[in-house]
Structures are given as structure tokens and as C-alpha cells.
């Protein structure tokens, strides 16, 4: 059995290196050979000392995936759920992205994407599929694609 203080110190360094969530730290502690009671104790201590904050993690993840990868809320939400982040925290994190910025990003990825299609209908279908795969909501995609005048002016 590994000493509690050693595990805590390693976990603090692990969390200080980059933002971590509870599941990642729990898995890392388990890999290091910590017992169940040690894991629970260390996680509680890390949360008290703000080394782990799942809301902060969700906010960083949301901003990063949205701004760098141009992901929509659905794909971001799925990623956070896989990391066992609570739905309330996901909703709170998504509030930091303003609707105008979200719509501008959707317009940008639809305008930037080059698709080969024989008809305008096929082109819009391919663009919609692309945006859906990026995690954007279908009603927003079709709102933009349906606004032919606004879409062509981009």
C-alpha cells in the first residue's frame, strides 16, 4: 500500500499541470495503486483545496472545444457526459458561450466547408450533415441554411 501523503502529493502535481475532473483523478489514483478509501479521502481533500472543480473543468472544456475545434453544444455535452460531469454543470458551462458567438461560429463552418454536389439541395444536405457531426443543433443549422439570402452573403 502506497503512503497517503505520497499519493496526495502526486495527485496535486497531476491536477496542477492541467485542469482535471474527478473521474480522471480517480482513475489515476487507482492506477497508482490507491485503495478505495484512500481515493475517496484524497478526492475530498483535492476538492476542498480547489485542485479539482468539475464546474471549472466543464467551463474550460466547453470553451476549448468550442473555440479551438468549433464543436457545437451537443458534441461538447456528449464529451462531458463521458467524463461523468453532471448535467447541471454542463448546462452552466454552456451559458458562457453567447448565442451570437455560437451562431457566428455555425455560419463560419458552413461557409468555410467546401462540398461537391450536383444540386443546391444536395449541397445543403452535405453541409447540414457536416454541422450535425460537429455537434450543432439541426434547427439552428436549417435556420441558417434556409436563409438563402443571408447564407450566400457570408
PDB file of C-alpha atoms in Angstrom:
ATOM      1  CA  UNK A   1       0.000   0.000   0.000  1.00  0.00           C
ATOM      2  CA  UNK A   2       1.300   3.421  -1.002  1.00  0.00           C
ATOM      3  CA  UNK A   3       1.548   6.174   1.610  1.00  0.00           C
ATOM      4  CA  UNK A   4      -1.405   8.592   1.673  1.00  0.00           C
ATOM      5  CA  UNK A   5       0.849  11.678   1.655  1.00  0.00           C
ATOM      6  CA  UNK A   6       2.779  10.434  -1.374  1.00  0.00           C
ATOM      7  CA  UNK A   7      -0.438   9.797  -3.282  1.00  0.00           C
ATOM      8  CA  UNK A   8      -1.834  13.200  -2.307  1.00  0.00           C
ATOM      9  CA  UNK A   9       1.344  14.940  -3.424  1.00  0.00           C
ATOM     10  CA  UNK A  10       1.338  13.107  -6.775  1.00  0.00           C
ATOM     11  CA  UNK A  11      -2.347  13.916  -7.258  1.00  0.00           C
ATOM     12  CA  UNK A  12      -1.753  17.608  -6.510  1.00  0.00           C
ATOM     13  CA  UNK A  13       1.011  17.740  -9.109  1.00  0.00           C
ATOM     14  CA  UNK A  14      -1.214  15.898 -11.586  1.00  0.00           C
ATOM     15  CA  UNK A  15      -4.013  18.427 -11.057  1.00  0.00           C
ATOM     16  CA  UNK A  16      -1.714  21.447 -11.099  1.00  0.00           C
ATOM     17  CA  UNK A  17      -0.314  20.501 -14.513  1.00  0.00           C
ATOM     18  CA  UNK A  18      -3.668  20.987 -16.255  1.00  0.00           C
ATOM     19  CA  UNK A  19      -7.362  21.131 -15.413  1.00  0.00           C
ATOM     20  CA  UNK A  20      -8.641  17.686 -14.341  1.00  0.00           C
ATOM     21  CA  UNK A  21     -12.032  16.298 -13.458  1.00  0.00           C
ATOM     22  CA  UNK A  22     -12.976  13.901 -10.677  1.00  0.00           C
ATOM     23  CA  UNK A  23     -13.083  10.819 -12.921  1.00  0.00           C
ATOM     24  CA  UNK A  24      -9.600  11.433 -14.360  1.00  0.00           C
ATOM     25  CA  UNK A  25      -8.054  11.848 -10.920  1.00  0.00           C
ATOM     26  CA  UNK A  26      -9.934   8.845  -9.552  1.00  0.00           C
ATOM     27  CA  UNK A  27      -8.662   6.674 -12.421  1.00  0.00           C
ATOM     28  CA  UNK A  28      -5.111   7.945 -11.980  1.00  0.00           C
ATOM     29  CA  UNK A  29      -5.150   7.233  -8.251  1.00  0.00           C
ATOM     30  CA  UNK A  30      -6.454   3.752  -8.951  1.00  0.00           C
ATOM     31  CA  UNK A  31      -3.652   3.176 -11.473  1.00  0.00           C
ATOM     32  CA  UNK A  32      -1.137   4.267  -8.841  1.00  0.00           C
ATOM     33  CA  UNK A  33      -2.448   1.544  -6.532  1.00  0.00           C
ATOM     34  CA  UNK A  34      -4.507   3.594  -4.087  1.00  0.00           C
ATOM     35  CA  UNK A  35      -7.186   1.830  -2.074  1.00  0.00           C
ATOM     36  CA  UNK A  36     -10.849   2.824  -2.334  1.00  0.00           C
ATOM     37  CA  UNK A  37     -10.747   4.656   1.000  1.00  0.00           C
ATOM     38  CA  UNK A  38      -7.549   6.500   0.001  1.00  0.00           C
ATOM     39  CA  UNK A  39      -9.113   7.548  -3.290  1.00  0.00           C
ATOM     40  CA  UNK A  40     -12.208   8.951  -1.573  1.00  0.00           C
ATOM     41  CA  UNK A  41     -10.146  10.756   1.059  1.00  0.00           C
ATOM     42  CA  UNK A  42      -7.749  12.268  -1.489  1.00  0.00           C
ATOM     43  CA  UNK A  43     -10.562  13.327  -3.835  1.00  0.00           C
ATOM     44  CA  UNK A  44     -12.333  15.099  -0.974  1.00  0.00           C
ATOM     45  CA  UNK A  45      -9.144  16.870   0.030  1.00  0.00           C
ATOM     46  CA  UNK A  46      -8.382  17.898  -3.562  1.00  0.00           C
ATOM     47  CA  UNK A  47     -11.895  19.295  -3.936  1.00  0.00           C
ATOM     48  CA  UNK A  48     -11.655  21.218  -0.655  1.00  0.00           C
ATOM     49  CA  UNK A  49      -8.365  22.750  -1.745  1.00  0.00           C
ATOM     50  CA  UNK A  50      -9.787  23.528  -5.233  1.00  0.00           C
ATOM     51  CA  UNK A  51      -7.369  21.283  -7.107  1.00  0.00           C
ATOM     52  CA  UNK A  52     -10.460  19.635  -8.597  1.00  0.00           C
ATOM     53  CA  UNK A  53     -13.555  21.581  -9.573  1.00  0.00           C
ATOM     54  CA  UNK A  54     -15.844  19.864 -12.088  1.00  0.00           C
ATOM     55  CA  UNK A  55     -17.635  23.115 -12.975  1.00  0.00           C
ATOM     56  CA  UNK A  56     -14.334  24.819 -13.718  1.00  0.00           C
ATOM     57  CA  UNK A  57     -13.310  21.763 -15.756  1.00  0.00           C
ATOM     58  CA  UNK A  58     -16.592  21.847 -17.720  1.00  0.00           C
ATOM     59  CA  UNK A  59     -16.124  25.551 -18.462  1.00  0.00           C
ATOM     60  CA  UNK A  60     -12.557  25.081 -19.700  1.00  0.00           C
ATOM     61  CA  UNK A  61     -13.558  22.046 -21.777  1.00  0.00           C
ATOM     62  CA  UNK A  62     -16.540  23.888 -23.280  1.00  0.00           C
ATOM     63  CA  UNK A  63     -14.533  26.997 -24.190  1.00  0.00           C
ATOM     64  CA  UNK A  64     -11.669  24.960 -25.618  1.00  0.00           C
ATOM     65  CA  UNK A  65     -13.733  22.603 -27.742  1.00  0.00           C
ATOM     66  CA  UNK A  66     -15.970  25.418 -28.984  1.00  0.00           C
ATOM     67  CA  UNK A  67     -13.274  27.943 -29.814  1.00  0.00           C
ATOM     68  CA  UNK A  68     -10.498  25.625 -30.996  1.00  0.00           C
ATOM     69  CA  UNK A  69     -12.380  22.702 -32.547  1.00  0.00           C
ATOM     70  CA  UNK A  70     -15.572  24.595 -33.494  1.00  0.00           C
ATOM     71  CA  UNK A  71     -17.746  21.984 -31.772  1.00  0.00           C
ATOM     72  CA  UNK A  72     -21.431  22.539 -31.095  1.00  0.00           C
ATOM     73  CA  UNK A  73     -23.134  22.068 -27.742  1.00  0.00           C
ATOM     74  CA  UNK A  74     -24.355  18.529 -28.471  1.00  0.00           C
ATOM     75  CA  UNK A  75     -20.845  17.201 -29.107  1.00  0.00           C
ATOM     76  CA  UNK A  76     -19.426  19.107 -26.129  1.00  0.00           C
ATOM     77  CA  UNK A  77     -22.197  17.761 -23.897  1.00  0.00           C
ATOM     78  CA  UNK A  78     -21.523  14.195 -25.037  1.00  0.00           C
ATOM     79  CA  UNK A  79     -17.806  14.598 -24.270  1.00  0.00           C
ATOM     80  CA  UNK A  80     -18.534  15.910 -20.789  1.00  0.00           C
ATOM     81  CA  UNK A  81     -21.050  13.164 -20.072  1.00  0.00           C
ATOM     82  CA  UNK A  82     -18.414  10.591 -20.993  1.00  0.00           C
ATOM     83  CA  UNK A  83     -16.262  12.184 -18.308  1.00  0.00           C
ATOM     84  CA  UNK A  84     -19.180  11.825 -15.859  1.00  0.00           C
ATOM     85  CA  UNK A  85     -19.796  15.552 -15.451  1.00  0.00           C
ATOM     86  CA  UNK A  86     -23.263  16.331 -14.031  1.00  0.00           C
ATOM     87  CA  UNK A  87     -25.878  17.762 -16.417  1.00  0.00           C
ATOM     88  CA  UNK A  88     -26.329  20.888 -14.238  1.00  0.00           C
ATOM     89  CA  UNK A  89     -22.616  21.666 -14.579  1.00  0.00           C
ATOM     90  CA  UNK A  90     -22.740  21.097 -18.340  1.00  0.00           C
ATOM     91  CA  UNK A  91     -25.672  23.496 -18.648  1.00  0.00           C
ATOM     92  CA  UNK A  92     -23.873  26.084 -16.527  1.00  0.00           C
ATOM     93  CA  UNK A  93     -20.687  25.780 -18.586  1.00  0.00           C
ATOM     94  CA  UNK A  94     -22.565  26.231 -21.860  1.00  0.00           C
ATOM     95  CA  UNK A  95     -24.047  29.520 -20.635  1.00  0.00           C
ATOM     96  CA  UNK A  96     -20.662  31.195 -21.055  1.00  0.00           C
ATOM     97  CA  UNK A  97     -20.924  30.900 -24.859  1.00  0.00           C
ATOM     98  CA  UNK A  98     -23.120  33.720 -26.121  1.00  0.00           C
ATOM     99  CA  UNK A  99     -25.803  32.885 -28.661  1.00  0.00           C
ATOM    100  CA  UNK A 100     -24.433  35.378 -31.204  1.00  0.00           C
ATOM    101  CA  UNK A 101     -20.943  33.875 -30.991  1.00  0.00           C
ATOM    102  CA  UNK A 102     -22.421  30.370 -31.305  1.00  0.00           C
ATOM    103  CA  UNK A 103     -24.418  31.332 -34.408  1.00  0.00           C
ATOM    104  CA  UNK A 104     -21.436  33.160 -35.937  1.00  0.00           C
ATOM    105  CA  UNK A 105     -19.326  30.023 -35.497  1.00  0.00           C
ATOM    106  CA  UNK A 106     -22.015  27.876 -37.104  1.00  0.00           C
ATOM    107  CA  UNK A 107     -22.252  30.307 -40.040  1.00  0.00           C
ATOM    108  CA  UNK A 108     -18.467  30.276 -40.345  1.00  0.00           C
ATOM    109  CA  UNK A 109     -18.126  26.466 -40.501  1.00  0.00           C
ATOM    110  CA  UNK A 110     -20.997  26.214 -43.002  1.00  0.00           C
ATOM    111  CA  UNK A 111     -19.487  28.925 -45.195  1.00  0.00           C
ATOM    112  CA  UNK A 112     -15.934  27.569 -44.967  1.00  0.00           C
ATOM    113  CA  UNK A 113     -16.806  23.943 -45.727  1.00  0.00           C
ATOM    114  CA  UNK A 114     -16.330  23.041 -49.391  1.00  0.00           C
ATOM    115  CA  UNK A 115     -18.673  20.336 -50.645  1.00  0.00           C
ATOM    116  CA  UNK A 116     -19.171  18.857 -54.074  1.00  0.00           C
ATOM    117  CA  UNK A 117     -22.801  18.446 -55.028  1.00  0.00           C
ATOM    118  CA  UNK A 118     -24.836  18.413 -58.207  1.00  0.00           C
ATOM    119  CA  UNK A 119     -27.776  20.342 -56.780  1.00  0.00           C
ATOM    120  CA  UNK A 120     -28.315  23.022 -54.169  1.00  0.00           C
ATOM    121  CA  UNK A 121     -30.422  20.533 -52.186  1.00  0.00           C
ATOM    122  CA  UNK A 122     -27.545  18.013 -52.061  1.00  0.00           C
ATOM    123  CA  UNK A 123     -25.100  20.767 -51.100  1.00  0.00           C
ATOM    124  CA  UNK A 124     -27.296  21.827 -48.189  1.00  0.00           C
ATOM    125  CA  UNK A 125     -27.759  18.197 -47.084  1.00  0.00           C
ATOM    126  CA  UNK A 126     -23.986  17.663 -47.015  1.00  0.00           C
ATOM    127  CA  UNK A 127     -23.438  20.925 -45.126  1.00  0.00           C
ATOM    128  CA  UNK A 128     -26.153  20.007 -42.623  1.00  0.00           C
ATOM    129  CA  UNK A 129     -24.599  16.572 -42.061  1.00  0.00           C
ATOM    130  CA  UNK A 130     -21.202  18.182 -41.523  1.00  0.00           C
ATOM    131  CA  UNK A 131     -22.582  20.645 -38.952  1.00  0.00           C
ATOM    132  CA  UNK A 132     -24.564  17.893 -37.204  1.00  0.00           C
ATOM    133  CA  UNK A 133     -21.355  15.868 -36.875  1.00  0.00           C
ATOM    134  CA  UNK A 134     -19.709  18.925 -35.325  1.00  0.00           C
ATOM    135  CA  UNK A 135     -22.458  18.874 -32.674  1.00  0.00           C
ATOM    136  CA  UNK A 136     -24.675  21.757 -33.748  1.00  0.00           C
ATOM    137  CA  UNK A 137     -28.435  21.563 -33.355  1.00  0.00           C
ATOM    138  CA  UNK A 138     -30.420  20.745 -36.506  1.00  0.00           C
ATOM    139  CA  UNK A 139     -32.944  23.566 -36.092  1.00  0.00           C
ATOM    140  CA  UNK A 140     -30.118  26.129 -35.984  1.00  0.00           C
ATOM    141  CA  UNK A 141     -28.383  24.570 -38.982  1.00  0.00           C
ATOM    142  CA  UNK A 142     -31.554  24.656 -41.075  1.00  0.00           C
ATOM    143  CA  UNK A 143     -32.325  28.163 -39.872  1.00  0.00           C
ATOM    144  CA  UNK A 144     -29.057  29.322 -41.416  1.00  0.00           C
ATOM    145  CA  UNK A 145     -29.208  27.099 -44.497  1.00  0.00           C
ATOM    146  CA  UNK A 146     -32.843  28.065 -45.076  1.00  0.00           C
ATOM    147  CA  UNK A 147     -31.955  31.736 -45.094  1.00  0.00           C
ATOM    148  CA  UNK A 148     -30.538  31.573 -48.618  1.00  0.00           C
ATOM    149  CA  UNK A 149     -30.006  35.312 -48.902  1.00  0.00           C
ATOM    150  CA  UNK A 150     -28.157  35.522 -45.560  1.00  0.00           C
ATOM    151  CA  UNK A 151     -26.213  32.344 -46.246  1.00  0.00           C
ATOM    152  CA  UNK A 152     -25.000  33.465 -49.681  1.00  0.00           C
ATOM    153  CA  UNK A 153     -23.842  36.811 -48.269  1.00  0.00           C
ATOM    154  CA  UNK A 154     -21.353  35.250 -45.859  1.00  0.00           C
TER     155      UNK A 154
END
